[in-house]
Amino acid sequence: HFTNAPTSSIQKFKLYLKEKPKVIQRYSSSEKYDALISDASERHGVSFPLLKAIIKAESDFDPHAVSKKGATGLMQIMPENFKMLDLQNPFDPWQNIRAGARYFQQLYQRLNGKLALSLAAYNAGPTAVDRYKRIPPYKETEEYVQRVLRYYRTFKQL
């Protein structure tokens, strides 16, 4: 018979499947950074619910997040953009949100206020959007744009 625990202290069983222990996710409140998001929103003219949606999609409010490609912090800013955005410490929530809001606003202006294209440029880079003249046909980017827009609608209703 199969069981999840040995039935005797004598080692007369064969292990077929061993599960990894479940990792308890660190609780991260979506309100924790609201004051910083609000300030960056006012400074850079990006709506509060939109900034919050980008942060939710990028890092799920984890200021220590690092992607496989090296993007860091709450807004997942790539290291090659640190200098341009005057980002000294990408893990500092205030610096990261401020830099990310500024970068998004630059993309939004560059793309004439087209929200979906601006989000695609934030995710895949502006050169990819320039090359395709639309949301690049990358599954990750297409899903990212939809995810941010979904979070944006949710945060606008709160």
PDB file of C-alpha atoms in Angstrom:
ATOM      1  CA  HIS A   1       0.000   0.000   0.000  1.00  0.00           C
ATOM      2  CA  PHE A   2       0.987   3.636  -0.423  1.00  0.00           C
ATOM      3  CA  THR A   3       1.105   6.081   2.445  1.00  0.00           C
ATOM      4  CA  ASN A   4       2.524   9.484   3.258  1.00  0.00           C
ATOM      5  CA  ALA A   5       4.151   8.216   6.482  1.00  0.00           C
ATOM      6  CA  PRO A   6       6.000   5.000   7.324  1.00  0.00           C
ATOM      7  CA  THR A   7       3.881   2.524   9.291  1.00  0.00           C
ATOM      8  CA  SER A   8       6.752   1.067  11.287  1.00  0.00           C
ATOM      9  CA  SER A   9      10.070   2.156  12.699  1.00  0.00           C
ATOM     10  CA  ILE A  10      11.806  -0.584  10.721  1.00  0.00           C
ATOM     11  CA  GLN A  11      12.984   0.644   7.310  1.00  0.00           C
ATOM     12  CA  LYS A  12      10.779  -1.695   5.208  1.00  0.00           C
ATOM     13  CA  PHE A  13       9.456   0.913   2.858  1.00  0.00           C
ATOM     14  CA  LYS A  14      10.468   2.331  -0.481  1.00  0.00           C
ATOM     15  CA  LEU A  15      10.331   6.077  -1.123  1.00  0.00           C
ATOM     16  CA  TYR A  16       8.481   6.859  -4.370  1.00  0.00           C
ATOM     17  CA  LEU A  17       7.923  10.572  -4.111  1.00  0.00           C
ATOM     18  CA  LYS A  18       9.409  13.205  -1.893  1.00  0.00           C
ATOM     19  CA  GLU A  19       7.809  16.626  -1.828  1.00  0.00           C
ATOM     20  CA  LYS A  20       9.670  19.832  -1.208  1.00  0.00           C
ATOM     21  CA  PRO A  21       8.409  21.756   1.803  1.00  0.00           C
ATOM     22  CA  LYS A  22       6.156  24.629   0.862  1.00  0.00           C
ATOM     23  CA  VAL A  23       7.814  28.001   1.067  1.00  0.00           C
ATOM     24  CA  ILE A  24       5.810  30.500   3.025  1.00  0.00           C
ATOM     25  CA  GLN A  25       5.586  33.652   0.955  1.00  0.00           C
ATOM     26  CA  ARG A  26       6.681  36.806   2.693  1.00  0.00           C
ATOM     27  CA  TYR A  27       3.616  38.983   3.146  1.00  0.00           C
ATOM     28  CA  SER A  28       3.812  42.119   1.092  1.00  0.00           C
ATOM     29  CA  SER A  29       1.103  44.684   1.482  1.00  0.00           C
ATOM     30  CA  SER A  30      -0.008  46.539  -1.603  1.00  0.00           C
ATOM     31  CA  GLU A  31      -0.528  49.664   0.530  1.00  0.00           C
ATOM     32  CA  LYS A  32       2.979  49.719   1.979  1.00  0.00           C
ATOM     33  CA  TYR A  33       4.389  51.984  -0.748  1.00  0.00           C
ATOM     34  CA  ASP A  34       1.296  54.105  -1.436  1.00  0.00           C
ATOM     35  CA  ALA A  35       2.849  57.345  -0.132  1.00  0.00           C
ATOM     36  CA  LEU A  36       5.942  56.872  -2.328  1.00  0.00           C
ATOM     37  CA  ILE A  37       3.821  55.914  -5.339  1.00  0.00           C
ATOM     38  CA  SER A  38       1.614  58.951  -4.795  1.00  0.00           C
ATOM     39  CA  ASP A  39       4.599  61.291  -4.622  1.00  0.00           C
ATOM     40  CA  ALA A  40       6.198  59.824  -7.761  1.00  0.00           C
ATOM     41  CA  SER A  41       2.812  59.979  -9.504  1.00  0.00           C
ATOM     42  CA  GLU A  42       2.533  63.712  -8.809  1.00  0.00           C
ATOM     43  CA  ARG A  43       6.189  64.439  -9.680  1.00  0.00           C
ATOM     44  CA  HIS A  44       6.127  62.634 -13.021  1.00  0.00           C
ATOM     45  CA  GLY A  45       2.498  62.868 -14.114  1.00  0.00           C
ATOM     46  CA  VAL A  46       1.804  59.130 -14.146  1.00  0.00           C
ATOM     47  CA  SER A  47      -1.477  58.088 -12.566  1.00  0.00           C
ATOM     48  CA  PHE A  48      -1.256  56.505  -9.134  1.00  0.00           C
ATOM     49  CA  PRO A  49      -3.245  53.351 -10.045  1.00  0.00           C
ATOM     50  CA  LEU A  50      -1.102  52.840 -13.151  1.00  0.00           C
ATOM     51  CA  LEU A  51       2.178  53.109 -11.245  1.00  0.00           C
ATOM     52  CA  LYS A  52       0.860  50.737  -8.617  1.00  0.00           C
ATOM     53  CA  ALA A  53      -0.230  48.290 -11.336  1.00  0.00           C
ATOM     54  CA  ILE A  54       3.238  48.358 -12.918  1.00  0.00           C
ATOM     55  CA  ILE A  55       4.854  47.663  -9.543  1.00  0.00           C
ATOM     56  CA  LYS A  56       2.416  44.808  -8.877  1.00  0.00           C
ATOM     57  CA  ALA A  57       3.185  43.244 -12.258  1.00  0.00           C
ATOM     58  CA  GLU A  58       6.934  43.840 -12.080  1.00  0.00           C
ATOM     59  CA  SER A  59       7.824  42.786  -8.529  1.00  0.00           C
ATOM     60  CA  ASP A  60       4.624  42.112  -6.591  1.00  0.00           C
ATOM     61  CA  PHE A  61       5.768  44.873  -4.208  1.00  0.00           C
ATOM     62  CA  ASP A  62       9.100  43.174  -3.387  1.00  0.00           C
ATOM     63  CA  PRO A  63      11.791  45.890  -3.183  1.00  0.00           C
ATOM     64  CA  HIS A  64      14.544  43.226  -3.315  1.00  0.00           C
ATOM     65  CA  ALA A  65      13.293  41.542  -6.495  1.00  0.00           C
ATOM     66  CA  VAL A  66      15.886  40.720  -9.149  1.00  0.00           C
ATOM     67  CA  SER A  67      14.849  39.216 -12.481  1.00  0.00           C
ATOM     68  CA  LYS A  68      16.760  36.595 -14.466  1.00  0.00           C
ATOM     69  CA  LYS A  69      17.799  39.396 -16.818  1.00  0.00           C
ATOM     70  CA  GLY A  70      19.069  41.594 -13.979  1.00  0.00           C
ATOM     71  CA  ALA A  71      16.183  44.049 -13.576  1.00  0.00           C
ATOM     72  CA  THR A  72      16.026  45.192  -9.965  1.00  0.00           C
ATOM     73  CA  GLY A  73      13.738  46.564  -7.319  1.00  0.00           C
ATOM     74  CA  LEU A  74      10.051  47.351  -7.184  1.00  0.00           C
ATOM     75  CA  MET A  75       9.833  48.607 -10.767  1.00  0.00           C
ATOM     76  CA  GLN A  76      12.418  46.159 -12.139  1.00  0.00           C
ATOM     77  CA  ILE A  77      14.782  48.683 -13.666  1.00  0.00           C
ATOM     78  CA  MET A  78      17.593  47.380 -15.845  1.00  0.00           C
ATOM     79  CA  PRO A  79      21.143  48.286 -14.767  1.00  0.00           C
ATOM     80  CA  GLU A  80      21.897  49.989 -18.083  1.00  0.00           C
ATOM     81  CA  ASN A  81      19.209  52.557 -17.219  1.00  0.00           C
ATOM     82  CA  PHE A  82      20.503  53.423 -13.729  1.00  0.00           C
ATOM     83  CA  LYS A  83      22.736  56.288 -14.822  1.00  0.00           C
ATOM     84  CA  MET A  84      20.165  57.830 -17.180  1.00  0.00           C
ATOM     85  CA  LEU A  85      17.570  57.728 -14.377  1.00  0.00           C
ATOM     86  CA  ASP A  86      20.007  58.873 -11.675  1.00  0.00           C
ATOM     87  CA  LEU A  87      19.325  55.679  -9.732  1.00  0.00           C
ATOM     88  CA  GLN A  88      21.991  55.179  -7.069  1.00  0.00           C
ATOM     89  CA  ASN A  89      20.404  52.307  -5.114  1.00  0.00           C
ATOM     90  CA  PRO A  90      17.862  50.265  -7.095  1.00  0.00           C
ATOM     91  CA  PHE A  91      16.734  48.477  -3.914  1.00  0.00           C
ATOM     92  CA  ASP A  92      15.708  51.712  -2.196  1.00  0.00           C
ATOM     93  CA  PRO A  93      11.918  51.877  -2.733  1.00  0.00           C
ATOM     94  CA  TRP A  94      11.783  55.680  -3.054  1.00  0.00           C
ATOM     95  CA  GLN A  95      14.635  55.868  -5.582  1.00  0.00           C
ATOM     96  CA  ASN A  96      13.295  52.909  -7.572  1.00  0.00           C
ATOM     97  CA  ILE A  97       9.701  54.140  -7.778  1.00  0.00           C
ATOM     98  CA  ARG A  98      10.841  57.658  -8.673  1.00  0.00           C
ATOM     99  CA  ALA A  99      13.171  56.369 -11.406  1.00  0.00           C
ATOM    100  CA  GLY A 100      10.591  53.916 -12.758  1.00  0.00           C
ATOM    101  CA  ALA A 101       7.878  56.586 -12.892  1.00  0.00           C
ATOM    102  CA  ARG A 102      10.230  58.939 -14.689  1.00  0.00           C
ATOM    103  CA  TYR A 103      11.235  56.260 -17.187  1.00  0.00           C
ATOM    104  CA  PHE A 104       7.618  55.262 -17.844  1.00  0.00           C
ATOM    105  CA  GLN A 105       6.657  58.918 -18.382  1.00  0.00           C
ATOM    106  CA  GLN A 106       9.478  59.291 -20.932  1.00  0.00           C
ATOM    107  CA  LEU A 107       8.220  56.231 -22.811  1.00  0.00           C
ATOM    108  CA  TYR A 108       4.622  57.465 -22.633  1.00  0.00           C
ATOM    109  CA  GLN A 109       5.590  60.827 -24.141  1.00  0.00           C
ATOM    110  CA  ARG A 110       7.791  59.185 -26.774  1.00  0.00           C
ATOM    111  CA  LEU A 111       4.879  56.964 -27.817  1.00  0.00           C
ATOM    112  CA  ASN A 112       2.371  59.843 -27.938  1.00  0.00           C
ATOM    113  CA  GLY A 113       0.338  58.742 -24.922  1.00  0.00           C
ATOM    114  CA  LYS A 114      -0.415  55.257 -26.191  1.00  0.00           C
ATOM    115  CA  LEU A 115      -0.719  53.314 -22.958  1.00  0.00           C
ATOM    116  CA  ALA A 116      -0.439  49.731 -24.247  1.00  0.00           C
ATOM    117  CA  LEU A 117       2.601  50.611 -26.387  1.00  0.00           C
ATOM    118  CA  SER A 118       4.215  52.428 -23.451  1.00  0.00           C
ATOM    119  CA  LEU A 119       3.737  49.365 -21.235  1.00  0.00           C
ATOM    120  CA  ALA A 120       5.160  47.144 -23.968  1.00  0.00           C
ATOM    121  CA  ALA A 121       8.182  49.456 -24.242  1.00  0.00           C
ATOM    122  CA  TYR A 122       8.650  49.349 -20.465  1.00  0.00           C
ATOM    123  CA  ASN A 123       8.703  45.554 -20.634  1.00  0.00           C
ATOM    124  CA  ALA A 124      10.472  44.759 -23.914  1.00  0.00           C
ATOM    125  CA  GLY A 125      12.363  47.998 -24.456  1.00  0.00           C
ATOM    126  CA  PRO A 126      11.523  50.922 -26.714  1.00  0.00           C
ATOM    127  CA  THR A 127      13.578  49.613 -29.628  1.00  0.00           C
ATOM    128  CA  ALA A 128      11.358  46.509 -29.862  1.00  0.00           C
ATOM    129  CA  VAL A 129       8.249  48.703 -30.027  1.00  0.00           C
ATOM    130  CA  ASP A 130       9.934  50.958 -32.607  1.00  0.00           C
ATOM    131  CA  ARG A 131      10.887  47.943 -34.715  1.00  0.00           C
ATOM    132  CA  TYR A 132       7.380  46.420 -34.807  1.00  0.00           C
ATOM    133  CA  LYS A 133       5.391  49.694 -34.602  1.00  0.00           C
ATOM    134  CA  ARG A 134       3.041  47.831 -32.224  1.00  0.00           C
ATOM    135  CA  ILE A 135       3.223  45.602 -29.160  1.00  0.00           C
ATOM    136  CA  PRO A 136       6.069  43.246 -30.029  1.00  0.00           C
ATOM    137  CA  PRO A 137       4.906  39.688 -30.762  1.00  0.00           C
ATOM    138  CA  TYR A 138       6.574  38.315 -27.642  1.00  0.00           C
ATOM    139  CA  LYS A 139       4.319  36.186 -25.462  1.00  0.00           C
ATOM    140  CA  GLU A 140       5.886  37.605 -22.281  1.00  0.00           C
ATOM    141  CA  THR A 141       5.269  41.207 -23.386  1.00  0.00           C
ATOM    142  CA  GLU A 142       1.731  40.564 -24.619  1.00  0.00           C
ATOM    143  CA  GLU A 143       0.855  38.900 -21.299  1.00  0.00           C
ATOM    144  CA  TYR A 144       2.603  41.665 -19.347  1.00  0.00           C
ATOM    145  CA  VAL A 145       0.568  44.418 -21.024  1.00  0.00           C
ATOM    146  CA  GLN A 146      -2.688  42.566 -20.311  1.00  0.00           C
ATOM    147  CA  ARG A 147      -1.661  41.888 -16.694  1.00  0.00           C
ATOM    148  CA  VAL A 148      -0.780  45.537 -16.009  1.00  0.00           C
ATOM    149  CA  LEU A 149      -4.011  46.742 -17.599  1.00  0.00           C
ATOM    150  CA  ARG A 150      -5.985  44.277 -15.463  1.00  0.00           C
ATOM    151  CA  TYR A 151      -4.237  45.479 -12.273  1.00  0.00           C
ATOM    152  CA  TYR A 152      -4.728  49.078 -13.402  1.00  0.00           C
ATOM    153  CA  ARG A 153      -8.497  48.584 -13.719  1.00  0.00           C
ATOM    154  CA  THR A 154      -8.563  46.972 -10.263  1.00  0.00           C
ATOM    155  CA  PHE A 155      -6.536  49.721  -8.566  1.00  0.00           C
ATOM    156  CA  LYS A 156      -8.658  52.433 -10.219  1.00  0.00           C
ATOM    157  CA  GLN A 157     -11.745  50.960  -8.548  1.00  0.00           C
ATOM    158  CA  LEU A 158     -10.242  50.981  -5.037  1.00  0.00           C
TER     159      LEU A 158
END
